[in-house]
Amino acid sequence: MEDPSEIDQFAHNPIREVGLEFSCTQTSSRALRNYLKFLTKSRTVEELHENIEKSIHKLNSLKNFRSCDVKVLPGDHTDSALVSFVLKDLKWWGLSLGTNTGTEGVKGTISGVFRNLLYKADQTIFEVDYKYNTGTYGYNFVHTDKLFKPGKLESVFTLQNFTEELDQNLFLDSYGGNFALKTNDEKHTFEVGKYFRFNRIAVENASETLLKEGLAATSKNYFCHNFHLDTTDSLTEPRKGFKLNVLNELAYSEDSRFHKFDLRLHKYLSLAEDITFQGTCKLGVIMPWEFTKLTLNDKYRVRHQKGFISLGSRQPPLNPTLRDKFLVEGDDLGKTSQLALGAKLRFYNVNFLKGIGLTPFIFGSLNCVDLENSESPRDCLKNHTRGAAGFGLRFSTRFGVVELTYSSKVWSKPGDVTAEFQILFED
């Protein structure tokens, strides 16, 4: 890179032409030139320096190179420059482990990645995931082309086969795939896909409604747009900023015709040097098209939240002799809406905990899973809202942030299954 004193001295010197060359990489030079096309439009030394810094950041975001060295050489003409990138590729394959959390609890994933098979900084991933709480597996094939439209769009093609426990007596086997286009700033994702779905029901324990509505196979064609915005100051320990995710989905098939709106907002405030506030809002609404009915597979179910294993009323088992013999009685047939609000205070630099990487926190949460049955906000708060408050410890691992929580106070409704001590992965 250039010496800063020289940049200051010649900052406003004009440049008529900028050329690009790439070496020591198998990635297509043509694709990389299109990706860094903005660099060729630099017209002063200062602008060229700024665009080189931006180029290095964009090349690192491809996650295809282990090193990037840049040299600025004289061009073929007066007042021209040649920017030479020496790029060393990452190993063409790799293995990784990861975790995530959702309505079924903790999910562990092992992934095999193959890089640059098409010489376009592409990645091909084979994944196997296992959900500890339900004992179910999933299999994914994902191909990502980060230079689909260099500098503007990347594409993701996915094939999936997975089993999901929707409730204790209802398992969903899905087969299908999707194709998505993402903007390079990661704010917008447009996705279209199709899935074939088959339910498996524990008939001996199931309710009559579940047997009537859950046995038929269904399919789902859909198009969705996802907007994501992240202004936080850290990926793992944000102290300020916010994360916003907004999903709009349209589904159309013989079995599923609806519009789904989903919002997730996390807000962070630094109240003091060692105290951070985190506020969370989750809102979801599913609106069936006129004269149609939602399938059991498409509805919301709220599980593994702080203070609760599951929330919501249930249909009793068809066989009366089975009632009251299980921790969870009956079937959760799902809801068409949900609302969750949460608040958390994290305390850093607690002397005896900081040394072992633990961060204490206190929390409070409210959940409403049947907004459609609420007559007013007051009715929703009084008759349909659950809550929990407590404290816990959190620590970061290579697989994600783990929370050990104790809910000292829980406000539940009939049909809810509560929990005091829990191990959760932070969402």
Coordinates of C-alpha atoms in Angstrom, one line a residue:
M1 CA 0.0 0.0 0.0
E2 CA 1.0 3.6 -0.5
D3 CA 2.9 5.6 2.2
P4 CA 0.4 8.0 3.9
S5 CA 2.7 11.0 3.6
E6 CA 2.9 10.4 -0.2
I7 CA -0.8 10.2 -0.4
D8 CA -1.2 13.5 1.3
Q9 CA 1.4 15.1 -0.9
F10 CA -0.2 13.9 -4.2
A11 CA -3.8 13.5 -3.0
H12 CA -5.3 15.7 -5.7
N13 CA -3.1 14.6 -8.6
P14 CA -5.3 13.5 -11.5
I15 CA -5.6 10.0 -12.8
R16 CA -6.9 9.4 -16.3
E17 CA -7.0 5.6 -16.3
V18 CA -6.9 2.8 -13.8
G19 CA -6.2 -0.8 -14.8
L20 CA -6.6 -4.0 -12.7
E21 CA -4.7 -7.3 -12.6
F22 CA -5.1 -10.3 -10.4
S23 CA -2.5 -13.1 -9.7
C24 CA -2.0 -16.2 -7.6
T25 CA -5.8 -17.1 -7.6
Q26 CA -8.0 -19.5 -9.5
T27 CA -10.9 -17.1 -9.4
S28 CA -11.9 -15.6 -12.8
S29 CA -10.0 -12.3 -13.4
R30 CA -13.0 -11.1 -15.5
A31 CA -15.4 -11.7 -12.7
L32 CA -13.2 -9.9 -10.2
R33 CA -12.7 -6.9 -12.6
N34 CA -16.5 -6.6 -12.8
Y35 CA -16.8 -6.9 -9.0
L36 CA -14.3 -4.1 -8.5
K37 CA -15.3 -2.0 -11.4
F38 CA -15.8 1.1 -9.2
L39 CA -12.0 1.1 -8.7
T40 CA -11.4 1.9 -12.3
K41 CA -13.4 5.1 -12.0
S42 CA -11.0 6.7 -9.5
R43 CA -9.8 10.1 -10.9
T44 CA -7.4 11.3 -8.1
V45 CA -4.7 9.7 -6.0
E46 CA -6.8 10.2 -2.9
E47 CA -9.9 8.6 -4.5
L48 CA -7.8 5.7 -5.7
H49 CA -6.5 5.1 -2.2
E50 CA -10.0 5.1 -0.7
N51 CA -11.3 2.8 -3.3
I52 CA -8.4 0.3 -2.8
E53 CA -9.3 0.2 0.9
K54 CA -12.9 -0.5 -0.1
S55 CA -11.8 -3.2 -2.6
I56 CA -9.8 -5.0 0.1
H57 CA -12.9 -5.1 2.3
K58 CA -15.1 -6.4 -0.5
L59 CA -12.6 -9.1 -1.4
N60 CA -12.5 -10.2 2.2
S61 CA -16.3 -10.4 2.3
L62 CA -16.1 -13.1 -0.5
K63 CA -14.6 -15.4 2.1
N64 CA -12.5 -17.0 -0.6
F65 CA -9.0 -15.7 0.0
R66 CA -6.6 -16.1 3.0
S67 CA -4.5 -13.1 2.0
C68 CA -4.7 -10.0 -0.2
D69 CA -1.7 -7.9 -1.1
V70 CA -2.0 -4.8 -3.3
K71 CA 0.6 -2.9 -5.3
V72 CA 0.0 0.3 -7.3
L73 CA 2.2 0.4 -10.4
P74 CA 2.6 2.9 -13.2
G75 CA 0.1 2.4 -16.1
D76 CA 0.8 2.2 -19.8
H77 CA 0.0 5.9 -20.3
T78 CA 0.8 9.2 -18.5
D79 CA -1.3 9.8 -15.4
S80 CA -2.5 6.2 -15.4
A81 CA -2.1 3.5 -12.8
L82 CA -2.2 -0.3 -12.6
V83 CA -3.5 -1.8 -9.4
S84 CA -2.1 -5.3 -8.9
F85 CA -3.9 -7.7 -6.5
V86 CA -2.0 -10.8 -5.3
L87 CA -4.6 -13.1 -3.9
K88 CA -4.0 -16.4 -2.2
D89 CA -6.9 -18.7 -2.1
L90 CA -8.3 -20.5 1.0
K91 CA -8.1 -24.3 1.0
W92 CA -10.5 -25.6 -1.6
W93 CA -12.5 -27.6 1.0
G94 CA -13.2 -27.4 4.7
L95 CA -15.3 -28.7 7.6
S96 CA -17.1 -26.7 10.3
L97 CA -19.4 -27.2 13.3
G98 CA -22.1 -24.8 14.4
T99 CA -25.2 -24.4 16.5
N100 CA -28.5 -22.6 16.3
T101 CA -31.8 -22.4 18.3
G102 CA -35.4 -22.3 17.3
T103 CA -38.8 -23.6 18.2
E104 CA -37.4 -27.1 18.6
G105 CA -34.5 -26.0 20.9
V106 CA -30.8 -26.4 20.1
K107 CA -29.7 -27.6 16.7
G108 CA -26.2 -28.7 15.9
T109 CA -24.7 -28.6 12.4
I110 CA -21.8 -30.2 10.6
S111 CA -20.9 -28.7 7.3
G112 CA -18.6 -29.6 4.4
V113 CA -17.7 -26.7 2.1
F114 CA -16.1 -26.7 -1.3
R115 CA -14.8 -23.4 -2.6
N116 CA -14.4 -21.9 -6.1
L117 CA -15.6 -24.9 -8.0
L118 CA -16.8 -22.6 -10.8
Y119 CA -13.9 -20.1 -10.4
K120 CA -16.3 -17.4 -9.3
A121 CA -15.6 -17.3 -5.6
D122 CA -18.5 -19.6 -5.2
Q123 CA -19.2 -22.0 -2.3
T124 CA -20.9 -25.4 -2.3
I125 CA -22.0 -26.6 1.1
F126 CA -23.3 -30.0 2.3
E127 CA -24.9 -29.8 5.7
V128 CA -26.3 -32.3 8.2
D129 CA -28.0 -31.0 11.3
Y130 CA -29.3 -32.7 14.4
K131 CA -31.9 -31.3 16.8
Y132 CA -31.1 -32.5 20.3
N133 CA -34.5 -32.1 21.9
T134 CA -36.5 -33.9 19.2
G135 CA -33.8 -36.3 17.8
T136 CA -34.5 -35.3 14.2
Y137 CA -32.1 -34.8 11.3
G138 CA -32.0 -32.5 8.3
Y139 CA -29.9 -32.5 5.1
N140 CA -29.0 -29.4 3.0
F141 CA -27.2 -28.7 -0.3
V142 CA -26.5 -25.0 -0.7
H143 CA -24.6 -23.4 -3.7
T144 CA -23.7 -19.7 -3.3
D145 CA -22.5 -17.6 -6.3
K146 CA -21.2 -14.4 -4.7
L147 CA -20.4 -13.0 -8.2
F148 CA -23.7 -13.8 -9.8
K149 CA -24.0 -10.1 -10.9
P150 CA -20.6 -8.8 -9.6
G151 CA -20.9 -5.9 -7.2
K152 CA -24.7 -6.1 -7.1
L153 CA -26.3 -9.5 -6.6
E154 CA -25.3 -12.9 -5.3
S155 CA -27.4 -16.1 -5.8
V156 CA -28.1 -19.0 -3.5
F157 CA -29.6 -22.3 -4.7
T158 CA -30.8 -24.7 -2.0
L159 CA -32.1 -28.3 -1.9
Q160 CA -33.4 -29.6 1.4
N161 CA -34.8 -32.7 3.2
F162 CA -35.6 -32.2 6.8
T163 CA -37.8 -33.5 9.6
E164 CA -39.3 -31.0 12.0
E165 CA -41.2 -31.6 15.2
L166 CA -44.1 -29.2 15.0
D167 CA -45.6 -30.5 18.3
Q168 CA -45.2 -33.6 20.5
N169 CA -47.5 -35.7 18.3
L170 CA -46.9 -34.1 14.9
F171 CA -43.7 -34.5 12.8
L172 CA -43.3 -32.8 9.4
D173 CA -41.1 -34.3 6.6
S174 CA -40.3 -31.7 3.9
Y175 CA -38.6 -32.1 0.5
G176 CA -37.9 -29.2 -1.8
G177 CA -35.7 -26.3 -2.6
N178 CA -35.5 -22.6 -3.4
F179 CA -33.6 -20.0 -5.3
A180 CA -32.7 -16.7 -3.8
L181 CA -31.1 -13.4 -5.0
K182 CA -29.3 -11.3 -2.4
T183 CA -28.0 -7.7 -2.7
N184 CA -24.3 -7.4 -1.9
D185 CA -25.1 -5.1 1.0
E186 CA -27.1 -8.0 2.5
K187 CA -30.2 -5.8 3.0
H188 CA -32.5 -7.4 0.6
T189 CA -33.2 -11.1 -0.3
F190 CA -35.7 -12.3 -2.8
E191 CA -36.6 -16.0 -2.7
V192 CA -38.8 -18.4 -4.6
G193 CA -39.3 -22.0 -3.7
K194 CA -41.4 -25.2 -3.6
Y195 CA -41.8 -27.8 -0.9
F196 CA -43.6 -31.1 -0.6
R197 CA -44.7 -31.9 2.9
F198 CA -45.8 -35.1 4.7
N199 CA -47.0 -35.3 8.3
R200 CA -46.3 -38.2 10.7
I201 CA -48.7 -38.4 13.6
A202 CA -48.4 -40.3 16.9
V203 CA -51.9 -41.7 16.4
E204 CA -52.1 -43.3 19.8
N205 CA -51.7 -40.0 21.6
A206 CA -53.2 -37.6 19.1
S207 CA -56.4 -35.5 19.4
E208 CA -59.3 -35.9 17.0
T209 CA -58.7 -32.5 15.4
L210 CA -55.1 -33.4 14.6
L211 CA -56.1 -36.7 13.0
K212 CA -58.7 -34.9 10.8
E213 CA -56.5 -32.0 9.7
G214 CA -53.0 -33.4 9.8
L215 CA -53.0 -36.6 7.8
A216 CA -53.2 -35.2 4.3
A217 CA -50.0 -34.4 2.4
T218 CA -49.5 -30.8 1.3
S219 CA -47.3 -28.7 -0.9
K220 CA -46.3 -25.1 -0.8
N221 CA -45.2 -22.6 -3.5
Y222 CA -44.0 -19.3 -2.2
F223 CA -42.3 -16.0 -3.0
C224 CA -40.8 -13.9 -0.2
H225 CA -38.8 -10.7 0.4
N226 CA -36.6 -10.3 3.4
F227 CA -35.2 -7.0 4.6
H228 CA -32.3 -7.0 7.0
L229 CA -30.5 -4.0 8.6
D230 CA -27.8 -4.2 11.2
T231 CA -26.3 -1.1 12.8
T232 CA -24.8 -2.7 15.8
D233 CA -21.2 -2.2 16.8
S234 CA -20.3 -5.8 17.4
L235 CA -21.3 -9.2 16.0
T236 CA -21.2 -11.1 19.3
E237 CA -21.4 -8.4 22.1
P238 CA -23.3 -5.4 20.7
R239 CA -23.5 -2.4 23.0
K240 CA -25.4 0.0 20.8
G241 CA -27.4 0.1 17.5
F242 CA -30.2 -2.3 16.3
K243 CA -30.9 -5.3 14.2
L244 CA -34.1 -5.3 12.1
N245 CA -35.5 -8.2 10.1
V246 CA -38.8 -7.9 8.1
L247 CA -40.2 -10.8 6.1
N248 CA -43.1 -10.7 3.6
E249 CA -44.2 -14.0 2.2
L250 CA -46.8 -14.9 -0.4
A251 CA -47.8 -18.6 -0.6
Y252 CA -49.9 -20.1 -3.3
S253 CA -50.9 -23.7 -3.9
E254 CA -54.0 -25.9 -3.6
D255 CA -53.2 -26.4 0.1
S256 CA -51.6 -23.1 1.1
R257 CA -52.7 -19.6 0.2
F258 CA -51.7 -16.8 2.5
H259 CA -49.7 -13.7 3.2
K260 CA -47.2 -13.9 6.1
F261 CA -45.7 -10.8 7.8
D262 CA -42.9 -11.3 10.3
L263 CA -40.9 -8.7 12.1
R264 CA -37.9 -9.0 14.4
L265 CA -36.3 -6.0 16.1
H266 CA -33.4 -6.0 18.6
K267 CA -32.4 -2.6 20.1
Y268 CA -29.2 -2.1 22.1
L269 CA -28.4 0.8 24.4
S270 CA -25.3 1.4 26.5
L271 CA -26.6 2.7 29.8
A272 CA -23.2 2.9 31.4
E273 CA -19.7 1.7 30.7
D274 CA -20.5 -1.8 32.1
I275 CA -24.3 -2.0 31.5
T276 CA -26.1 -2.7 28.3
F277 CA -29.9 -2.8 27.7
Q278 CA -31.3 -5.0 25.1
G279 CA -35.0 -4.7 24.0
T280 CA -36.6 -7.2 21.7
C281 CA -39.9 -7.2 19.7
K282 CA -41.2 -10.1 17.6
L283 CA -44.4 -9.8 15.7
G284 CA -45.9 -12.4 13.3
V285 CA -49.2 -12.4 11.4
I286 CA -50.5 -15.0 8.9
M287 CA -53.5 -13.8 6.8
P288 CA -55.2 -16.6 4.8
W289 CA -56.6 -15.6 1.4
E290 CA -60.4 -15.4 1.2
F291 CA -62.2 -18.8 1.2
T292 CA -59.1 -20.7 2.2
K293 CA -57.9 -22.4 5.3
L294 CA -54.4 -22.6 6.7
T295 CA -52.8 -26.0 7.1
L296 CA -51.4 -27.0 10.5
N297 CA -47.9 -26.8 9.0
D298 CA -48.0 -23.1 8.4
K299 CA -49.1 -21.8 11.7
Y300 CA -47.1 -20.4 14.6
R301 CA -46.1 -22.5 17.6
V302 CA -44.1 -20.9 20.4
R303 CA -41.7 -23.1 22.2
H304 CA -38.5 -23.0 24.3
Q305 CA -38.9 -19.4 25.4
K306 CA -37.5 -18.1 28.7
G307 CA -39.8 -19.6 31.4
F308 CA -41.6 -21.9 29.1
I309 CA -41.2 -25.1 27.2
S310 CA -44.3 -24.4 25.2
L311 CA -47.1 -21.8 25.1
G312 CA -50.8 -22.1 24.0
S313 CA -54.0 -24.0 24.5
R314 CA -54.2 -27.6 23.4
Q315 CA -56.7 -30.1 22.0
P316 CA -57.1 -33.1 24.4
P317 CA -56.1 -36.6 23.3
L318 CA -58.8 -38.7 21.5
N319 CA -58.3 -41.5 24.0
P320 CA -59.5 -40.2 27.4
T321 CA -57.4 -42.8 29.3
L322 CA -54.2 -41.1 28.0
R323 CA -55.1 -37.7 29.5
D324 CA -53.1 -36.4 32.4
K325 CA -50.4 -39.0 31.7
F326 CA -47.9 -36.8 29.9
L327 CA -46.0 -33.6 30.8
V328 CA -47.7 -31.9 27.9
E329 CA -51.4 -32.9 27.5
G330 CA -53.0 -32.7 24.0
D331 CA -52.0 -31.1 20.8
D332 CA -51.0 -27.5 19.9
L333 CA -52.7 -26.9 16.6
G334 CA -51.0 -23.6 16.1
K335 CA -52.0 -19.9 15.9
T336 CA -52.1 -17.3 13.1
S337 CA -50.4 -14.6 15.1
Q338 CA -47.8 -14.1 17.8
L339 CA -46.3 -11.2 19.7
A340 CA -43.3 -11.3 22.0
L341 CA -41.6 -8.4 23.9
G342 CA -38.4 -8.8 25.9
A343 CA -36.0 -6.7 28.0
K344 CA -32.6 -7.6 29.3
L345 CA -29.8 -5.9 31.2
R346 CA -26.3 -7.2 30.8
F347 CA -23.7 -6.5 33.4
Y348 CA -20.0 -6.5 32.3
N349 CA -16.8 -6.5 34.3
V350 CA -18.2 -8.3 37.3
N351 CA -14.9 -9.2 39.0
F352 CA -15.3 -12.9 39.9
L353 CA -17.2 -13.7 36.6
K354 CA -15.2 -11.7 34.1
G355 CA -12.2 -13.9 34.5
I356 CA -14.0 -17.0 33.4
G357 CA -15.9 -15.3 30.5
L358 CA -19.4 -15.1 32.1
T359 CA -21.7 -12.2 31.8
P360 CA -24.7 -12.0 34.2
F361 CA -28.0 -10.5 33.1
I362 CA -31.6 -10.0 34.3
F363 CA -34.6 -10.4 32.0
G364 CA -38.3 -9.9 31.6
S365 CA -40.5 -11.1 28.8
L366 CA -44.1 -11.0 27.6
N367 CA -45.7 -13.4 25.0
C368 CA -49.1 -13.4 23.3
V369 CA -49.7 -16.3 20.9
D370 CA -53.3 -15.7 20.0
L371 CA -53.8 -12.1 19.1
E372 CA -56.6 -13.0 16.7
N373 CA -58.8 -14.0 19.7
S374 CA -58.2 -10.7 21.6
E375 CA -61.0 -8.2 21.6
S376 CA -58.9 -5.3 22.7
P377 CA -55.4 -4.5 23.9
R378 CA -56.6 -4.7 27.5
D379 CA -58.2 -8.1 26.8
C380 CA -54.9 -9.3 25.2
L381 CA -52.9 -8.2 28.2
K382 CA -55.3 -9.7 30.7
N383 CA -56.4 -13.0 29.1
H384 CA -53.9 -13.9 26.4
T385 CA -50.5 -12.7 27.6
R386 CA -47.9 -14.8 29.4
G387 CA -44.8 -13.5 31.1
A388 CA -41.5 -14.5 32.8
A389 CA -38.8 -12.7 34.8
G390 CA -35.5 -13.9 36.1
F391 CA -31.7 -13.9 35.8
G392 CA -29.0 -15.8 34.2
L393 CA -25.4 -16.1 32.9
R394 CA -24.3 -15.9 29.2
F395 CA -21.0 -16.9 27.6
S396 CA -19.7 -16.9 24.0
T397 CA -18.5 -20.1 22.3
R398 CA -17.4 -20.8 18.8
F399 CA -20.9 -22.2 18.2
G400 CA -22.8 -19.2 19.5
V401 CA -23.9 -17.4 22.7
V402 CA -25.2 -19.8 25.4
E403 CA -27.5 -18.6 28.1
L404 CA -28.1 -20.3 31.5
T405 CA -31.3 -18.9 32.8
Y406 CA -33.5 -19.2 35.9
S407 CA -37.1 -17.9 35.7
S408 CA -37.9 -16.8 39.2
K409 CA -41.4 -15.7 38.3
V410 CA -43.7 -17.1 35.5
W411 CA -47.2 -15.9 34.6
S412 CA -48.8 -18.8 32.6
K413 CA -52.1 -19.7 31.1
P414 CA -53.9 -23.1 30.9
G415 CA -52.1 -25.3 28.4
D416 CA -48.7 -23.7 28.9
V417 CA -45.7 -25.8 30.0
T418 CA -43.4 -23.8 32.2
A419 CA -39.7 -24.3 33.1
E420 CA -37.5 -22.7 35.8
F421 CA -33.9 -23.7 34.8
Q422 CA -33.1 -23.7 31.0
I423 CA -30.1 -23.8 28.7
L424 CA -30.8 -21.7 25.6
F425 CA -28.8 -20.3 22.7
E426 CA -29.3 -16.5 22.2
D427 CA -31.3 -15.7 19.1

